[in-house]
Short mmCIF file of C-alpha atoms in Angstrom, two decimals:
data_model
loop_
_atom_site.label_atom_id
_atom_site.label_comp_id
_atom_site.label_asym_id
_atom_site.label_seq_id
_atom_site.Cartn_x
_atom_site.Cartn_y
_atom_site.Cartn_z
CA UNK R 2 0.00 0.00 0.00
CA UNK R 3 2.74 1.80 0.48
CA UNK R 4 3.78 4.79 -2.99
CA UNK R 5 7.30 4.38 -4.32
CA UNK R 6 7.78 8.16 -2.99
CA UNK R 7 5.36 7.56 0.30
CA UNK R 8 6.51 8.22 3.66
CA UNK R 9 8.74 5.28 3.91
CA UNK R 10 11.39 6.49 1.83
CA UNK R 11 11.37 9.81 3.95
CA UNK R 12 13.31 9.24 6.85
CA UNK R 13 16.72 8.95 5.57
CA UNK R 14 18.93 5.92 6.11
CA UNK R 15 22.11 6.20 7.50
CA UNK R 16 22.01 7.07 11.10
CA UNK R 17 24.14 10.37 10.87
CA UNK R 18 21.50 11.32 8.09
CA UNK R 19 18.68 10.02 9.66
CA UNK R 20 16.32 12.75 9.91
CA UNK R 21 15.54 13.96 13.88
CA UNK R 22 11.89 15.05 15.13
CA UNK R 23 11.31 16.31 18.31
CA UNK R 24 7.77 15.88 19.06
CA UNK R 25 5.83 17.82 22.14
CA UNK R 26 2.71 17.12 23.94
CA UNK R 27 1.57 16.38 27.29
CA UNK R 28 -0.71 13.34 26.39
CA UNK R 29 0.96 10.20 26.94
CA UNK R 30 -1.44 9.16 24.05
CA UNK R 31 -1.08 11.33 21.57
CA UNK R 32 3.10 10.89 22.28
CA UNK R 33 2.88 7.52 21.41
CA UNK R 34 0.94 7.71 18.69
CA UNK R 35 3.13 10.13 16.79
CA UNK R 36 6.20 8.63 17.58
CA UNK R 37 5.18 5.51 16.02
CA UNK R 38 3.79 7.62 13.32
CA UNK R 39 7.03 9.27 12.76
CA UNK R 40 8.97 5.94 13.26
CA UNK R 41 7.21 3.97 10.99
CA UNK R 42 8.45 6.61 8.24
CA UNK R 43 11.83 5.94 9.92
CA UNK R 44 12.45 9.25 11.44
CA UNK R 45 14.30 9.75 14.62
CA UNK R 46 12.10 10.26 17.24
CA UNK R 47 12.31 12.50 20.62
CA UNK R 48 9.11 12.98 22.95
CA UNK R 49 8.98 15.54 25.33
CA UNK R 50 6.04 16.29 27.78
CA UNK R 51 6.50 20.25 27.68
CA UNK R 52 7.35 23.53 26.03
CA UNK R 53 10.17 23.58 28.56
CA UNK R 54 11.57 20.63 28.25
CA UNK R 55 11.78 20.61 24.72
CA UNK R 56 13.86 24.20 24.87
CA UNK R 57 15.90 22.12 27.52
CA UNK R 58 16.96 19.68 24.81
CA UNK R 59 16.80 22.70 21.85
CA UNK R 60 19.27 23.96 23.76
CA UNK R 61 22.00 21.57 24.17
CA UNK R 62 25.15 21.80 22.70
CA UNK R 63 24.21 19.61 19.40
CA UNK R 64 20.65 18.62 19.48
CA UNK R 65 20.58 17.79 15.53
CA UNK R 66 17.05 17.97 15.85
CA UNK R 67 15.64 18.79 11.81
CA UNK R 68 11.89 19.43 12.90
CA UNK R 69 9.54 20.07 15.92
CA UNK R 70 5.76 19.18 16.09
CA UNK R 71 4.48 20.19 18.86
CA UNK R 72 0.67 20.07 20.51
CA UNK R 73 -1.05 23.30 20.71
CA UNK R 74 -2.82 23.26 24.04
CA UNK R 75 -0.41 22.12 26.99
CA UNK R 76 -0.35 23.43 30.49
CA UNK R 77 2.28 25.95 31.10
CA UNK R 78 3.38 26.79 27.48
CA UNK R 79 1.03 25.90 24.64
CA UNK R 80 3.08 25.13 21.55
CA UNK R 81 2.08 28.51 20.11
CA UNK R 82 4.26 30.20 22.41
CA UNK R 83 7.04 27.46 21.98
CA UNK R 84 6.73 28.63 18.57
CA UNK R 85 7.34 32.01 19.46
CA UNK R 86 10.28 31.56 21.39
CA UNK R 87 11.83 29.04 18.43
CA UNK R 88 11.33 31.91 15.89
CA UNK R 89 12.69 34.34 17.91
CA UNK R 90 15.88 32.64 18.66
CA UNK R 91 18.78 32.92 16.15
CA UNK R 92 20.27 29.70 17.17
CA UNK R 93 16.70 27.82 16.34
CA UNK R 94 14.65 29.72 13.93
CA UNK R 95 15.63 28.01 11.21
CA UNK R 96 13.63 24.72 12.61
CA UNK R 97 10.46 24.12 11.13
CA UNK R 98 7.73 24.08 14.04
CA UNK R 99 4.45 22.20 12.79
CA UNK R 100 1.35 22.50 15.16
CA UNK R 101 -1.08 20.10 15.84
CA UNK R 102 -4.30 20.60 17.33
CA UNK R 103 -7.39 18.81 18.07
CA UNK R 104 -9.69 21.62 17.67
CA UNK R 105 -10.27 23.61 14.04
CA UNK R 106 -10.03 26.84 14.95
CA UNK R 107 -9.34 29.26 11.95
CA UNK R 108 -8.24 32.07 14.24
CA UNK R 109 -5.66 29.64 15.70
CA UNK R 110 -4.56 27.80 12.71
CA UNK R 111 -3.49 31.51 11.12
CA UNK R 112 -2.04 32.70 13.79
CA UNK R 113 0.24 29.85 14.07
CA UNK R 114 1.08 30.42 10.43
CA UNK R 115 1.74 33.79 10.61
CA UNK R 116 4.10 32.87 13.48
CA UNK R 117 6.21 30.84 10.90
CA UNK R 118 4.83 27.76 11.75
CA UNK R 119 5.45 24.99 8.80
CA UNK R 120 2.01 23.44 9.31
CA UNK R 121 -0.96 23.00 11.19
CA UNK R 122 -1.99 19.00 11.55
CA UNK R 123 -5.42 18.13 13.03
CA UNK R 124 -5.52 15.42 15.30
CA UNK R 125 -6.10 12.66 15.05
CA UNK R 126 -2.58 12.78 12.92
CA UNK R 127 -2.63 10.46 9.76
CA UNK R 128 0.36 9.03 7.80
CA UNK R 129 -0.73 11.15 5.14
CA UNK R 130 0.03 13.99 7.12
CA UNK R 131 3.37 13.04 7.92
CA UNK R 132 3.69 12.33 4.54
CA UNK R 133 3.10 16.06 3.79
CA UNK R 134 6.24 17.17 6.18
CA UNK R 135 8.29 15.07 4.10
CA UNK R 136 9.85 17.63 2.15
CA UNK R 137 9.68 20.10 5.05
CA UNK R 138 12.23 19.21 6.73
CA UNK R 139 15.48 21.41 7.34
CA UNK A 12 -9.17 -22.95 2.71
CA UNK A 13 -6.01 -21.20 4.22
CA UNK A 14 -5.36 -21.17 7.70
CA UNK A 15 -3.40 -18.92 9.70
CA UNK A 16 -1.58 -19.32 13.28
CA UNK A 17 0.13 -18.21 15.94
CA UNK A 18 3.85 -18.53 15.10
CA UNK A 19 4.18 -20.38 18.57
CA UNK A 20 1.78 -23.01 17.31
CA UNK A 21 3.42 -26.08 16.71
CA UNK A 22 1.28 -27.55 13.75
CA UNK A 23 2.38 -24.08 12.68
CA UNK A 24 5.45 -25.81 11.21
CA UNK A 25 3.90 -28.27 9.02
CA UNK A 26 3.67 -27.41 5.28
CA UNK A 27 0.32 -25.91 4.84
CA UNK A 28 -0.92 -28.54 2.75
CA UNK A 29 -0.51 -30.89 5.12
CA UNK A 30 -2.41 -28.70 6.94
CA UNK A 31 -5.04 -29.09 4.90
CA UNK A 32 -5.22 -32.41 5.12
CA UNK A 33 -4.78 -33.05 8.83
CA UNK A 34 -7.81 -30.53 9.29
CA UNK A 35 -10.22 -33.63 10.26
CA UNK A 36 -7.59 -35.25 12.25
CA UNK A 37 -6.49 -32.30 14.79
CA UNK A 38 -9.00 -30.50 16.56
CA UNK A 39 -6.08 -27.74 17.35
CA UNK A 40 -6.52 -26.22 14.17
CA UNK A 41 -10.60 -26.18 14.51
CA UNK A 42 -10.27 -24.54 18.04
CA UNK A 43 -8.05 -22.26 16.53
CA UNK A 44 -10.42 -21.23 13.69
CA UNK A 45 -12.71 -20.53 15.84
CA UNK A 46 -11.07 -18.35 17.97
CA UNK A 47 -10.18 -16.05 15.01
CA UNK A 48 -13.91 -16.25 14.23
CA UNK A 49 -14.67 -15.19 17.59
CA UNK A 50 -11.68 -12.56 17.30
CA UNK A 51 -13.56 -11.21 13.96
CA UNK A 52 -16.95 -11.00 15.36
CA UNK A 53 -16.17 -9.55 18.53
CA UNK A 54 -14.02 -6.96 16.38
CA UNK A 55 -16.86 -5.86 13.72
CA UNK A 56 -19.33 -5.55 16.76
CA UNK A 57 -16.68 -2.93 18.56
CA UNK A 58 -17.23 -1.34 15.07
CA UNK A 59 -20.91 -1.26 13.98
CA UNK A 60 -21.62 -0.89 17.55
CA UNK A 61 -19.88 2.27 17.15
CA UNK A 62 -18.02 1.94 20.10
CA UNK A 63 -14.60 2.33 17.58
CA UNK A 64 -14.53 4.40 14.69
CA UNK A 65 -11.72 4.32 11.64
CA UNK A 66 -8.70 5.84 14.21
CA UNK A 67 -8.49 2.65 15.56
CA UNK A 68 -7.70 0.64 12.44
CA UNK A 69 -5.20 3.46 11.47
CA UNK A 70 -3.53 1.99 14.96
CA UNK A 71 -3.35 -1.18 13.94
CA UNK A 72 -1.69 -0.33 10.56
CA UNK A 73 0.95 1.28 12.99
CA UNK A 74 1.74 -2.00 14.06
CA UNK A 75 4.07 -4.30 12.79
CA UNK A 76 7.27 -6.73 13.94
CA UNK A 77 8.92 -3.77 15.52
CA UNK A 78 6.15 -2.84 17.34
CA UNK A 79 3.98 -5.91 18.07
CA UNK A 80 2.22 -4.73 21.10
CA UNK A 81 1.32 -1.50 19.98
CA UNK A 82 -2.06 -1.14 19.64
CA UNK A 83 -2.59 -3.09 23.33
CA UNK A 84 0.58 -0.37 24.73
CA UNK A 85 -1.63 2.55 23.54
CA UNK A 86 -4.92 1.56 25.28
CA UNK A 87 -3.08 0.81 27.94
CA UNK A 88 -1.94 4.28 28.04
CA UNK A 89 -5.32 5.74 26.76
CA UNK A 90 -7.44 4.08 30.02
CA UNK A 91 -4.61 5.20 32.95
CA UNK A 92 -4.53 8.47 31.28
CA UNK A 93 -8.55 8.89 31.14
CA UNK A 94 -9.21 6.75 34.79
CA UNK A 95 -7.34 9.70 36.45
CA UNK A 96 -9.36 12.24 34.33
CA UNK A 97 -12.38 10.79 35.50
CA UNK A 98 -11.19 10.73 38.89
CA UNK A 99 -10.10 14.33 38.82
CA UNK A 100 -13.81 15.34 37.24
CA UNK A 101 -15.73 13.42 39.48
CA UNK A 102 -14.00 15.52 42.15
CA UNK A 103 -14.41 18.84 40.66
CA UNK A 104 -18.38 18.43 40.19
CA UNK A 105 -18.08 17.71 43.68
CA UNK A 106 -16.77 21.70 44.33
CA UNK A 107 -19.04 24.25 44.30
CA UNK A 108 -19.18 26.75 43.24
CA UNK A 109 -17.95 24.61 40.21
CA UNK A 110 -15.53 25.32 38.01
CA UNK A 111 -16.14 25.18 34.77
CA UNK A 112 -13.32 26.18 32.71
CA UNK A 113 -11.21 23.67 35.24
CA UNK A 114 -13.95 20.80 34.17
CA UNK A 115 -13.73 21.74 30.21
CA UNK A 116 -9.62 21.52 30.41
CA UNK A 117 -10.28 17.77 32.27
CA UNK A 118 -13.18 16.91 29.41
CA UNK A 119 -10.77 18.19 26.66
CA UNK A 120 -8.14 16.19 27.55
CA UNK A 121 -10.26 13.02 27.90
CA UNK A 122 -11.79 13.68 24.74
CA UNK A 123 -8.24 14.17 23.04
CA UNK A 124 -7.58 11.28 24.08
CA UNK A 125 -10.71 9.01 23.26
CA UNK A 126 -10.21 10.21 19.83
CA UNK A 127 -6.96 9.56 19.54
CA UNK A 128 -7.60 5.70 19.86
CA UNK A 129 -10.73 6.03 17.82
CA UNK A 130 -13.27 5.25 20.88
CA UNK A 131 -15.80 7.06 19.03
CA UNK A 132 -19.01 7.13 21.71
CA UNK A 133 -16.31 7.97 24.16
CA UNK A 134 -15.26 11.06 21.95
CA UNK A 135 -19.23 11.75 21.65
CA UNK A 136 -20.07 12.38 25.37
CA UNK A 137 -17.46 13.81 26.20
CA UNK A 138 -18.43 16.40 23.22
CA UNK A 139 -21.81 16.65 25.08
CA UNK A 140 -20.42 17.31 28.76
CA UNK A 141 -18.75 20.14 27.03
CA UNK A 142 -21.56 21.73 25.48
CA UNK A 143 -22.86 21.84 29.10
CA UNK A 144 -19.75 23.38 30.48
CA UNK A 145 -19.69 26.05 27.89
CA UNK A 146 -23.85 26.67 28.74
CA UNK A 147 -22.50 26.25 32.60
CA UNK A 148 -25.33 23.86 32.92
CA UNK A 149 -24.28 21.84 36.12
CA UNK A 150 -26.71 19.38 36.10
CA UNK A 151 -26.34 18.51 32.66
CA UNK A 152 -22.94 18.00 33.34
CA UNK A 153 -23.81 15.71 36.01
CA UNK A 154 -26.21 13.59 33.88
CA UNK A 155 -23.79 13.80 31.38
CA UNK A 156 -20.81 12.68 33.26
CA UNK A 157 -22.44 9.42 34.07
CA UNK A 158 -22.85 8.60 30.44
CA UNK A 159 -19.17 9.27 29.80
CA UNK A 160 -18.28 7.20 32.95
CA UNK A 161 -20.44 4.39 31.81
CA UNK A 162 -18.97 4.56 28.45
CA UNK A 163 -15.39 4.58 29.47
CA UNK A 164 -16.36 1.21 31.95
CA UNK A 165 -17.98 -0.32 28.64
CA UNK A 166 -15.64 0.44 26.36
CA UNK A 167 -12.81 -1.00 29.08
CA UNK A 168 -14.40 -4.20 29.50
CA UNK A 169 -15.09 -5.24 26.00
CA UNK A 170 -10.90 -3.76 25.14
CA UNK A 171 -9.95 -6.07 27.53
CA UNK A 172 -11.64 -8.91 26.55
CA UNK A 173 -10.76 -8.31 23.19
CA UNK A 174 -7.10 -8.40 23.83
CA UNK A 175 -7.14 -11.11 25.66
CA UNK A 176 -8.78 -13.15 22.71
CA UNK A 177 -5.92 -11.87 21.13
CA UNK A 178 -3.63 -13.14 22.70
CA UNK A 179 -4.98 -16.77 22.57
CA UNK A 180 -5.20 -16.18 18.84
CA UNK A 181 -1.57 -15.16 18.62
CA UNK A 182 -0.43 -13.36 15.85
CA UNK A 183 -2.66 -13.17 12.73
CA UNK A 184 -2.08 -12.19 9.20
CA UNK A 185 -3.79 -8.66 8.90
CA UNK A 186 -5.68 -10.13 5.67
CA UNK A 187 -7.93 -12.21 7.97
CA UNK A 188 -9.25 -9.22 9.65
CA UNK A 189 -12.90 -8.19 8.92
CA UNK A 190 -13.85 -4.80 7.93
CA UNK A 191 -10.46 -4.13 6.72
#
């Protein structure tokens, strides 16, 4: 079922070019889901439970990390304003930041996009979706 | 007729012709049949009973030999997640005045979640607690709450029964599964 150019051939092979997410939300869930979702298209996958402690990791010395998705609603930071804070930082603006939501809300969605966010998934995410980051990435 | 089994099954290792042919002779292989029937029907009931909707079936094309378990891991996850949101909202309608912006964060993140696995009536009361939330309606929150609690219970039970079929089936080729 799987295209010749689907998701599979996405992730990059070798492990030094094997693309990195790091993917934020605070539902154990949802964390699960999309780490499998992003595994099966054999990207590298980090989960964090926060805003804060994905800017933990962001800021290590060599995080390698190629793109963040991140939930929208979390307690303490929602992943708008961990979008904020990425685009305002010269040492990660160049990340692309996609948003994922569970709710449609216009408003929201083009806000996020006028912050420089890549892309706005709805939850539940599909493969097609990650798919769609495929050529995203930095 | 082809026949599929449990890797662990030790007529599992004959040639499946010879399969065939010692159908009659060991009852194994009718037990196991039947099981998988079972499996099936208990499967496309969950479905048309509407108690799982198409998110579910995207889990189980998640799964494969590097992740075996993972449909099982994430409902797991899904009902400690959701019985400690249920705790948390059967305390809150307990305050008063109540809350309701607290309640709608709880019901939001239950409902998240519900979807996420595709428990679809799940996902459907808790859309209806929230409409009460928003109208600040407490006691339709409170009638409503008992549907979502009885729905979670429900929808626990049958999960768990149906994994544990699973497991007696062992493994199974994802052709044989109905509704797919």
């Amino acid at each position: 079922m799987s295209s010749p150019r689907g998701p599979k051939a996405c992730g990059g092979g070798a492990a030094d070019r094997q693309i990195h997410v790091l993917a934020v939300d605070d539902s154990s869930v949802d964390r699960a889901v999309i780490a499998r979702l992003l595994r099966s298209s054999k990207y590298r996958v980090t989960t964090v439970d926060s805003g804060k402690k994905a800017l933990e990791l962001l800021g290590l010395q060599e995080p390698n990390v190629n793109m963040i998705i991140t939930d929208y609603w979390m307690p303490e930071m929602t992943g708008f304003e961990l979008l904020k804070i990425v685009k305002e930082s010269s040492a990660l603006r160049e990340i692309p930041v996609v948003i994922m939501s569970s709710e449609n809300v216009p408003n929201r969605i083009n806000r996020c996009l006028e912050e420089g966010a890549e892309d706005f998934l709805l939850k539940p995410v599909r493969p097609s979706d990650v798919a769609r980051l495929c050529n995203r990435m930095r | 007729m082809a026949l599929h089994f449990s890797s662990a099954h030790p007529i599992s290792a004959l040639h499946p012709l010879l399969c065939f042919f010692l159908h009659d002779t060991y009852p194994e292989m009718e037990y196991a049949s039947g099981l998988q029937r079972q499996l099936a029907s208990m499967k496309k009931n969950l479905f048309d009973q509407g108690y799982l909707d198409e998110q579910f079936y995207q889990l189980e094309e998640l799964q494969d030999e590097s992740s075996p378990n993972f449909v099982e891991e994430v409902v797991t996850l899904f009902f400690r997640d959701s019985s400690r949101l249920v705790a948390n909202i059967d305390q809150a309608l307990q305050k008063y005045p109540q809350d309701f912006r607290r309640l709608d964060n709880f019901m939001h993140q239950l409902k998240g979640s519900a979807s996420s696995i595709g428990a679809a009536k799940m996902k459907n009361e808790c859309t209806s607690f929230r409409e009460f939330c928003n109208k600040e309606n407490r006691e339709g929150c409170l009638r409503s709450f008992q549907k979502v609690k009885k729905e979670h219970a429900v929808l626990k039970q049958k999960l768990e029964n149906y994994f544990q079929l699973l497991k007696q089936v062992g493994p199974v080729d994802k052709a044989t599964h109905s509704g797919n």
